[in-house]
Amino acid sequence: MPELDLPQRQAPDSFMLTGFWYRALPADRVHYSHLEKAMLLEIPLVIGRDRANQPFALRDACPHRGMPLHGGHFDGENLECSYHGWQFDVHNGQCQLIPSLTADQKLRVDRIYAGSYPCEEQDGFIWVYISEPPPAGAGFTKPAEAAEPSPQIEKFSDKYKLAYLTADMPVSVDHGIIGLMDPAHGPFVHQAWWWRSRHSIHEKQKNFEPIPNGFRMSAHTPSSNSAPYKLLRLYAAADSITTTIDFVLPNMRTETIRAGKYWFSSLTTVTPVTRNHCRIEVVAAWNIFRWMPFGPELLKFVFARFVEQDRRTMETQAEGLKYNPHLMLIDDADRPAKWYFQLKAAHLEAKRTGAEMKHPIPGPVTLKWRS
Ligand code: FES
Ligand SMILES: [Fe+2]
């Protein structure tokens, strides 16, 4: 492998992978009485809940003449466009009524569909399945079916707490993701007196292995710098703690920490909003601080600090990226970033050829860096 790899500058339409579930909105922001707007992969969506509280997602453009549907009238079942009053079933997008038709005009109304997307509520978020190829916004396309249910956070007991954080990043999903998996920025971006300083940099060695569609930083990493890990050490012996961090296409980082009967799980996603804009969402579930007075607040504070530091960094980075500078990825600190691009390329290649995806990581490998 060459020492310096020029970054693969990807075609704009390959920045955003279709055929996956994406987080659209926090579930507590979507109410029966109000239609919400959202944007995923440059697709404008209208998201709401029906009378039975079931969420739905439609393309926010009427198949007649493109009027945004979020301004229409919703009766809990059908959404009526505000321009000419066409009505659509919110769960499959099927047209129910075209008021201008006279009795002898035989247009088959039920063959017309507004773009409709599989939609599920999971762990505090509304997830939307962006099918491939994306259904046309207008016309006669029936909604696609999702290949699998939306991703879930792994939980290890019945009782647990759940919290989320979200932040907008003015960079492509690729920069959002490689920024998330990058170990070398920690001492420079995430400084705090109660955390660490740049003088605490030391050599680290981590084991990685391939997993379907991604890679895993193997269990048991006693020198981890992760926030919940440090907090967990307050009341569990360091050597009884195991942690696993996975990255899986298109955009998911899961972290699982277990210490006896205590556990902490998080699922962080970086969602492509447009080709130059992504959103990071951290959702965590845990049973560890339930009895500790400031546990959840402390955890949220630590995470919020981290995410805000990353957000500010990427905001500044976006200035530097504006005029398309040359970039590089170095070993070993940027190896996970290289794997991400290789996974993405392998995924697209498999899609193109119809063959099984060729995993770019041949087997277990140890990476070394200073951070
Ligand atoms: S644009 Fe929606 S009904 Fe005409
Ligand atoms: Fe960071």
Short mmCIF file of C-alpha atoms and ligand atoms in Angstrom, two decimals:
data_model
loop_
_atom_site.label_atom_id
_atom_site.label_comp_id
_atom_site.label_asym_id
_atom_site.label_seq_id
_atom_site.Cartn_x
_atom_site.Cartn_y
_atom_site.Cartn_z
CA MET A 1 0.00 0.00 0.00
CA PRO A 2 1.45 3.42 -0.92
CA GLU A 3 2.30 5.72 1.94
CA LEU A 4 0.21 8.60 0.70
CA ASP A 5 -3.08 8.07 -0.98
CA LEU A 6 -4.69 10.82 -2.90
CA PRO A 7 -8.24 11.03 -1.73
CA GLN A 8 -10.75 9.58 -4.08
CA ARG A 9 -12.80 12.54 -5.11
CA GLN A 10 -16.15 10.98 -5.73
CA ALA A 11 -18.73 11.83 -8.30
CA PRO A 12 -21.38 13.99 -6.66
CA ASP A 13 -24.08 11.35 -6.98
CA SER A 14 -21.94 8.75 -5.29
CA PHE A 15 -21.58 10.85 -2.17
CA MET A 16 -24.93 9.63 -1.01
CA LEU A 17 -25.81 5.95 -0.97
CA THR A 18 -29.37 4.91 -1.73
CA GLY A 19 -30.95 1.65 -0.61
CA PHE A 20 -30.51 2.36 3.10
CA TRP A 21 -32.44 3.66 6.09
CA TYR A 22 -31.63 7.19 7.25
CA ARG A 23 -32.64 9.14 10.33
CA ALA A 24 -34.96 11.94 9.23
CA LEU A 25 -36.18 13.67 12.40
CA PRO A 26 -36.32 13.20 16.16
CA ALA A 27 -39.61 11.43 16.87
CA ASP A 28 -40.57 13.98 19.53
CA ARG A 29 -40.65 16.69 16.88
CA VAL A 30 -43.29 14.95 14.78
CA HIS A 31 -46.90 15.36 15.92
CA TYR A 32 -50.25 14.42 14.50
CA SER A 33 -51.33 18.03 14.31
CA HIS A 34 -48.43 19.29 12.26
CA LEU A 35 -46.58 18.37 9.06
CA GLU A 36 -42.79 18.61 9.25
CA LYS A 37 -40.29 19.19 6.50
CA ALA A 38 -37.08 17.18 6.22
CA MET A 39 -34.33 16.74 3.65
CA LEU A 40 -32.48 13.48 2.98
CA LEU A 41 -30.05 12.95 0.10
CA GLU A 42 -31.34 16.14 -1.55
CA ILE A 43 -34.86 14.75 -1.46
CA PRO A 44 -37.33 17.12 0.19
CA LEU A 45 -39.75 15.23 2.40
CA VAL A 46 -42.91 15.94 4.32
CA ILE A 47 -43.18 13.89 7.47
CA GLY A 48 -46.15 13.50 9.77
CA ARG A 49 -48.20 11.07 11.82
CA ASP A 50 -51.59 9.63 11.00
CA ARG A 51 -54.53 9.42 13.37
CA ALA A 52 -53.08 6.26 14.93
CA ASN A 53 -49.75 8.04 15.47
CA GLN A 54 -48.02 6.03 12.73
CA PRO A 55 -45.36 8.12 10.99
CA PHE A 56 -45.26 8.60 7.22
CA ALA A 57 -42.92 10.21 4.71
CA LEU A 58 -43.85 11.61 1.32
CA ARG A 59 -41.84 13.51 -1.20
CA ASP A 60 -42.63 17.14 -0.53
CA ALA A 61 -43.81 17.84 -4.06
CA CYS A 62 -47.22 17.15 -5.52
CA PRO A 63 -47.05 14.84 -8.57
CA HIS A 64 -49.44 17.20 -10.38
CA ARG A 65 -47.47 20.44 -10.61
CA GLY A 66 -44.89 20.20 -7.84
CA MET A 67 -46.60 22.12 -5.06
CA PRO A 68 -44.95 21.34 -1.71
CA LEU A 69 -47.31 19.04 0.13
CA HIS A 70 -46.34 20.23 3.61
CA GLY A 71 -48.63 23.22 3.13
CA GLY A 72 -51.62 21.03 2.32
CA HIS A 73 -54.52 19.98 4.45
CA PHE A 74 -54.16 16.72 6.37
CA ASP A 75 -57.20 14.98 7.84
CA GLY A 76 -55.29 12.20 9.60
CA GLU A 77 -55.48 9.84 6.62
CA ASN A 78 -55.22 11.72 3.37
CA LEU A 79 -53.16 14.76 2.50
CA GLU A 80 -54.80 17.30 0.23
CA CYS A 81 -52.60 19.46 -1.98
CA SER A 82 -53.20 23.16 -1.47
CA TYR A 83 -53.10 23.98 -5.21
CA HIS A 84 -55.82 21.88 -6.89
CA GLY A 85 -56.96 19.70 -4.03
CA TRP A 86 -55.65 16.33 -5.20
CA GLN A 87 -55.70 13.94 -2.27
CA PHE A 88 -53.12 11.29 -1.42
CA ASP A 89 -53.02 8.39 1.01
CA VAL A 90 -50.09 9.35 3.25
CA HIS A 91 -48.80 5.79 3.71
CA ASN A 92 -48.44 4.74 0.10
CA GLY A 93 -48.83 8.04 -1.75
CA GLN A 94 -51.71 6.73 -3.85
CA CYS A 95 -53.99 9.41 -5.25
CA GLN A 96 -57.52 9.21 -3.86
CA LEU A 97 -59.26 12.13 -5.48
CA ILE A 98 -58.87 14.71 -8.24
CA PRO A 99 -61.60 17.29 -7.67
CA SER A 100 -61.52 18.74 -11.20
CA LEU A 101 -62.59 15.49 -12.88
CA THR A 102 -66.14 15.33 -14.17
CA ALA A 103 -68.22 12.15 -13.98
CA ASP A 104 -67.49 11.20 -17.59
CA GLN A 105 -63.73 11.76 -17.40
CA LYS A 106 -62.22 8.34 -16.88
CA LEU A 107 -58.69 9.20 -15.66
CA ARG A 108 -57.50 6.32 -13.44
CA VAL A 109 -56.83 8.34 -10.29
CA ASP A 110 -55.59 5.29 -8.36
CA ARG A 111 -52.67 4.84 -10.76
CA ILE A 112 -51.18 8.17 -9.73
CA TYR A 113 -48.78 8.26 -6.80
CA ALA A 114 -47.04 10.92 -4.81
CA GLY A 115 -43.50 9.79 -3.94
CA SER A 116 -43.77 7.73 -0.77
CA TYR A 117 -41.02 6.26 1.40
CA PRO A 118 -41.01 3.46 3.97
CA CYS A 119 -40.98 5.13 7.36
CA GLU A 120 -40.43 3.71 10.87
CA GLU A 121 -40.03 5.02 14.38
CA GLN A 122 -37.07 3.52 16.19
CA ASP A 123 -35.18 4.55 19.35
CA GLY A 124 -36.50 8.10 19.36
CA PHE A 125 -36.11 8.83 15.66
CA ILE A 126 -38.21 8.73 12.53
CA TRP A 127 -36.27 6.69 9.98
CA VAL A 128 -36.92 6.86 6.26
CA TYR A 129 -35.82 4.27 3.73
CA ILE A 130 -34.34 5.89 0.65
CA SER A 131 -34.84 3.27 -2.01
CA GLU A 132 -32.72 2.75 -5.07
CA PRO A 133 -33.16 4.07 -7.60
CA PRO A 134 -35.00 6.87 -5.82
CA PRO A 135 -38.63 6.80 -6.89
CA ALA A 136 -39.51 9.59 -9.24
CA GLY A 137 -41.15 12.46 -7.43
CA ALA A 138 -44.15 12.31 -9.63
CA GLY A 139 -46.12 9.89 -11.67
CA PHE A 140 -47.07 6.30 -11.44
CA THR A 141 -44.37 4.87 -9.18
CA LYS A 142 -45.59 2.69 -6.37
CA PRO A 143 -43.61 3.03 -3.14
CA ALA A 144 -40.56 0.79 -2.77
CA GLU A 145 -40.27 -1.71 0.06
CA ALA A 146 -37.37 -1.61 2.49
CA ALA A 147 -35.03 -4.59 2.28
CA GLU A 148 -34.80 -4.85 6.07
CA PRO A 149 -36.24 -3.10 9.16
CA SER A 150 -34.66 0.14 10.34
CA PRO A 151 -31.50 -0.14 12.49
CA GLN A 152 -31.88 -0.52 16.24
CA ILE A 153 -29.61 0.23 19.15
CA GLU A 154 -28.56 -2.97 20.87
CA LYS A 155 -29.88 -3.13 24.44
CA PHE A 156 -28.91 -5.54 27.18
CA SER A 157 -31.68 -5.05 29.76
CA ASP A 158 -35.36 -4.12 29.83
CA LYS A 159 -34.88 -0.87 31.70
CA TYR A 160 -32.74 1.79 30.19
CA LYS A 161 -32.55 5.47 29.36
CA LEU A 162 -32.39 6.96 25.92
CA ALA A 163 -31.11 10.37 24.83
CA TYR A 164 -30.06 11.99 21.60
CA LEU A 165 -27.97 14.82 20.26
CA THR A 166 -27.99 16.27 16.79
CA ALA A 167 -25.77 18.77 14.98
CA ASP A 168 -25.61 20.16 11.45
CA MET A 169 -22.29 20.04 9.64
CA PRO A 170 -21.66 22.11 6.50
CA VAL A 171 -19.55 19.36 4.88
CA SER A 172 -20.29 16.33 2.71
CA VAL A 173 -21.29 13.09 4.39
CA ASP A 174 -17.84 11.72 3.53
CA HIS A 175 -16.05 14.40 5.53
CA GLY A 176 -18.57 13.98 8.32
CA ILE A 177 -17.91 10.25 8.50
CA ILE A 178 -14.15 10.29 8.22
CA GLY A 179 -14.09 13.09 10.81
CA LEU A 180 -16.06 10.85 13.12
CA MET A 181 -13.72 7.87 12.79
CA ASP A 182 -10.51 9.90 12.84
CA PRO A 183 -8.46 9.23 15.99
CA ALA A 184 -5.81 11.89 15.46
CA HIS A 185 -7.90 15.02 15.99
CA GLY A 186 -8.79 14.19 19.59
CA PRO A 187 -5.92 15.91 21.38
CA PHE A 188 -6.32 19.04 19.26
CA VAL A 189 -10.06 19.41 18.93
CA HIS A 190 -11.35 17.81 22.11
CA GLN A 191 -9.26 19.54 24.70
CA ALA A 192 -10.72 20.31 28.11
CA TRP A 193 -9.15 20.58 31.52
CA TRP A 194 -11.33 17.77 32.86
CA TRP A 195 -10.66 15.60 29.86
CA ARG A 196 -7.23 15.67 28.38
CA SER A 197 -4.70 18.03 26.89
CA ARG A 198 -2.51 17.76 23.83
CA HIS A 199 0.34 16.81 26.14
CA SER A 200 -1.34 13.53 26.92
CA ILE A 201 -0.64 12.23 23.39
CA HIS A 202 0.75 8.73 23.44
CA GLU A 203 1.14 5.80 21.14
CA LYS A 204 -1.86 3.56 20.70
CA GLN A 205 -2.42 0.24 19.10
CA LYS A 206 -5.85 -1.09 18.18
CA ASN A 207 -7.06 -4.26 16.57
CA PHE A 208 -9.54 -4.12 13.74
CA GLU A 209 -11.38 -6.80 11.85
CA PRO A 210 -13.72 -6.86 8.87
CA ILE A 211 -17.46 -7.31 9.48
CA PRO A 212 -20.22 -7.36 6.86
CA ASN A 213 -20.36 -3.93 5.18
CA GLY A 214 -17.85 -2.46 7.63
CA PHE A 215 -15.16 -2.98 10.24
CA ARG A 216 -14.87 -3.44 13.98
CA MET A 217 -12.44 -2.11 16.51
CA SER A 218 -12.23 -5.24 18.57
CA ALA A 219 -13.50 -5.65 22.09
CA HIS A 220 -11.48 -4.79 25.15
CA THR A 221 -9.64 -1.56 24.78
CA PRO A 222 -8.62 -0.55 28.32
CA SER A 223 -7.03 2.75 27.32
CA SER A 224 -10.07 4.02 25.45
CA ASN A 225 -10.68 7.74 25.53
CA SER A 226 -14.39 7.46 24.96
CA ALA A 227 -16.55 9.52 27.28
CA PRO A 228 -18.86 6.84 28.70
CA TYR A 229 -15.83 4.63 29.16
CA LYS A 230 -14.14 7.17 31.38
CA LEU A 231 -17.32 7.60 33.39
CA LEU A 232 -17.77 3.85 33.69
CA ARG A 233 -14.32 3.54 35.19
CA LEU A 234 -15.63 5.48 38.15
CA TYR A 235 -17.32 2.34 39.34
CA ALA A 236 -16.06 -0.67 37.48
CA ALA A 237 -12.62 -2.20 37.39
CA ALA A 238 -10.88 -1.22 34.18
CA ASP A 239 -10.18 -4.79 33.19
CA SER A 240 -13.82 -5.82 33.53
CA ILE A 241 -14.90 -3.33 30.89
CA THR A 242 -15.19 -4.33 27.26
CA THR A 243 -15.90 -2.00 24.45
CA THR A 244 -16.60 -2.58 20.78
CA ILE A 245 -16.83 0.04 18.09
CA ASP A 246 -18.26 -0.86 14.68
CA PHE A 247 -18.59 1.13 11.54
CA VAL A 248 -21.11 -0.13 8.98
CA LEU A 249 -22.20 1.37 5.66
CA PRO A 250 -23.71 3.69 4.84
CA ASN A 251 -23.09 5.85 7.90
CA MET A 252 -23.38 4.01 11.21
CA ARG A 253 -21.02 3.94 14.12
CA THR A 254 -22.08 1.79 17.04
CA GLU A 255 -20.30 1.75 20.34
CA THR A 256 -21.06 -0.87 22.95
CA ILE A 257 -19.56 -0.80 26.40
CA ARG A 258 -20.26 -3.49 28.96
CA ALA A 259 -19.16 -3.77 32.55
CA GLY A 260 -20.90 -6.66 34.28
CA LYS A 261 -24.60 -5.88 34.36
CA TYR A 262 -24.03 -2.29 33.31
CA TRP A 263 -24.00 -1.30 29.70
CA PHE A 264 -23.93 1.67 27.39
CA SER A 265 -24.81 1.52 23.71
CA SER A 266 -24.83 4.24 21.12
CA LEU A 267 -25.67 4.48 17.46
CA THR A 268 -24.22 7.51 15.76
CA THR A 269 -25.20 8.28 12.19
CA VAL A 270 -24.00 10.86 9.73
CA THR A 271 -26.87 11.63 7.42
CA PRO A 272 -26.42 13.17 3.98
CA VAL A 273 -28.77 16.12 3.74
CA THR A 274 -27.34 17.54 0.53
CA ARG A 275 -24.02 16.77 -1.15
CA ASN A 276 -22.36 19.54 0.87
CA HIS A 277 -24.21 19.21 4.11
CA CYS A 278 -24.63 16.44 6.62
CA ARG A 279 -26.10 15.94 10.06
CA ILE A 280 -24.63 13.96 12.89
CA GLU A 281 -26.95 12.24 15.29
CA VAL A 282 -25.86 10.46 18.43
CA VAL A 283 -28.48 8.32 20.13
CA ALA A 284 -27.42 6.56 23.30
CA ALA A 285 -29.11 3.98 25.48
CA TRP A 286 -27.75 2.93 28.86
CA ASN A 287 -28.60 1.43 32.20
CA ILE A 288 -25.51 2.64 34.03
CA PHE A 289 -26.36 6.00 35.52
CA ARG A 290 -29.96 5.40 36.40
CA TRP A 291 -29.25 5.60 40.12
CA MET A 292 -26.61 8.27 39.88
CA PRO A 293 -28.02 11.77 40.45
CA PHE A 294 -26.26 13.60 37.61
CA GLY A 295 -25.38 10.65 35.42
CA PRO A 296 -27.45 11.31 32.30
CA GLU A 297 -26.90 15.06 32.47
CA LEU A 298 -23.19 14.55 32.84
CA LEU A 299 -23.12 12.20 29.91
CA LYS A 300 -25.17 14.51 27.78
CA PHE A 301 -22.93 17.40 28.73
CA VAL A 302 -19.81 15.49 27.72
CA PHE A 303 -21.35 14.39 24.42
CA ALA A 304 -22.72 17.83 23.65
CA ARG A 305 -19.26 19.29 24.22
CA PHE A 306 -17.70 16.76 21.88
CA VAL A 307 -20.25 17.14 19.14
CA GLU A 308 -20.07 20.93 19.34
CA GLN A 309 -16.28 20.81 19.08
CA ASP A 310 -16.56 18.58 16.02
CA ARG A 311 -19.24 20.81 14.52
CA ARG A 312 -17.18 23.94 14.92
CA THR A 313 -14.14 22.21 13.46
CA MET A 314 -16.05 21.06 10.40
CA GLU A 315 -17.58 24.48 9.94
CA THR A 316 -14.08 25.90 9.71
CA GLN A 317 -12.90 22.98 7.58
CA ALA A 318 -15.69 23.76 5.09
CA GLU A 319 -14.01 27.12 4.42
CA GLY A 320 -10.83 25.32 3.46
CA LEU A 321 -12.67 22.80 1.31
CA LYS A 322 -14.57 25.44 -0.65
CA TYR A 323 -12.05 25.71 -3.48
CA ASN A 324 -11.37 21.99 -3.86
CA PRO A 325 -7.88 21.69 -2.37
CA HIS A 326 -5.83 18.51 -2.74
CA LEU A 327 -6.14 16.29 0.29
CA MET A 328 -4.31 13.23 1.58
CA LEU A 329 -4.91 10.28 3.84
CA ILE A 330 -1.96 8.86 5.79
CA ASP A 331 -1.26 5.56 7.55
CA ASP A 332 -2.20 4.48 10.11
CA ALA A 333 -4.34 7.26 11.54
CA ASP A 334 -6.37 7.69 8.36
CA ARG A 335 -6.63 4.00 7.55
CA PRO A 336 -10.23 3.78 8.79
CA ALA A 337 -11.03 6.68 6.44
CA LYS A 338 -9.40 4.78 3.56
CA TRP A 339 -11.45 1.72 4.47
CA TYR A 340 -14.59 3.82 4.40
CA PHE A 341 -13.91 4.99 0.84
CA GLN A 342 -12.95 1.45 -0.18
CA LEU A 343 -16.12 0.01 1.35
CA LYS A 344 -18.20 2.57 -0.42
CA ALA A 345 -16.50 1.89 -3.73
CA ALA A 346 -16.89 -1.89 -3.24
CA HIS A 347 -20.56 -1.44 -2.40
CA LEU A 348 -21.18 0.63 -5.53
CA GLU A 349 -19.22 -1.84 -7.64
CA ALA A 350 -21.27 -4.76 -6.29
CA LYS A 351 -24.43 -2.84 -7.07
CA ARG A 352 -23.21 -2.12 -10.56
CA THR A 353 -22.19 -5.68 -11.40
CA GLY A 354 -24.77 -7.53 -9.34
CA ALA A 355 -21.93 -9.62 -7.87
CA GLU A 356 -21.38 -10.08 -4.15
CA MET A 357 -19.53 -7.20 -2.50
CA LYS A 358 -15.79 -7.75 -2.29
CA HIS A 359 -14.73 -6.72 1.20
CA PRO A 360 -11.70 -4.45 1.01
CA ILE A 361 -10.27 -5.49 4.39
CA PRO A 362 -8.67 -8.92 4.04
CA GLY A 363 -8.56 -9.89 7.72
CA PRO A 364 -7.69 -8.76 11.24
CA VAL A 365 -5.18 -5.93 11.30
CA THR A 366 -3.49 -3.84 13.99
CA LEU A 367 -3.22 -0.11 13.51
CA LYS A 368 -0.85 2.18 15.38
CA TRP A 369 -0.97 5.91 15.85
CA ARG A 370 -0.29 8.60 18.43
CA SER A 371 -3.22 10.44 19.90
S1 FES B 1 -50.12 20.91 -7.75
FE1 FES B 1 -51.00 19.63 -6.31
S2 FES B 1 -53.00 19.40 -6.95
FE2 FES B 1 -52.11 20.57 -8.49
FE FE B 2 -14.36 14.42 17.26
#
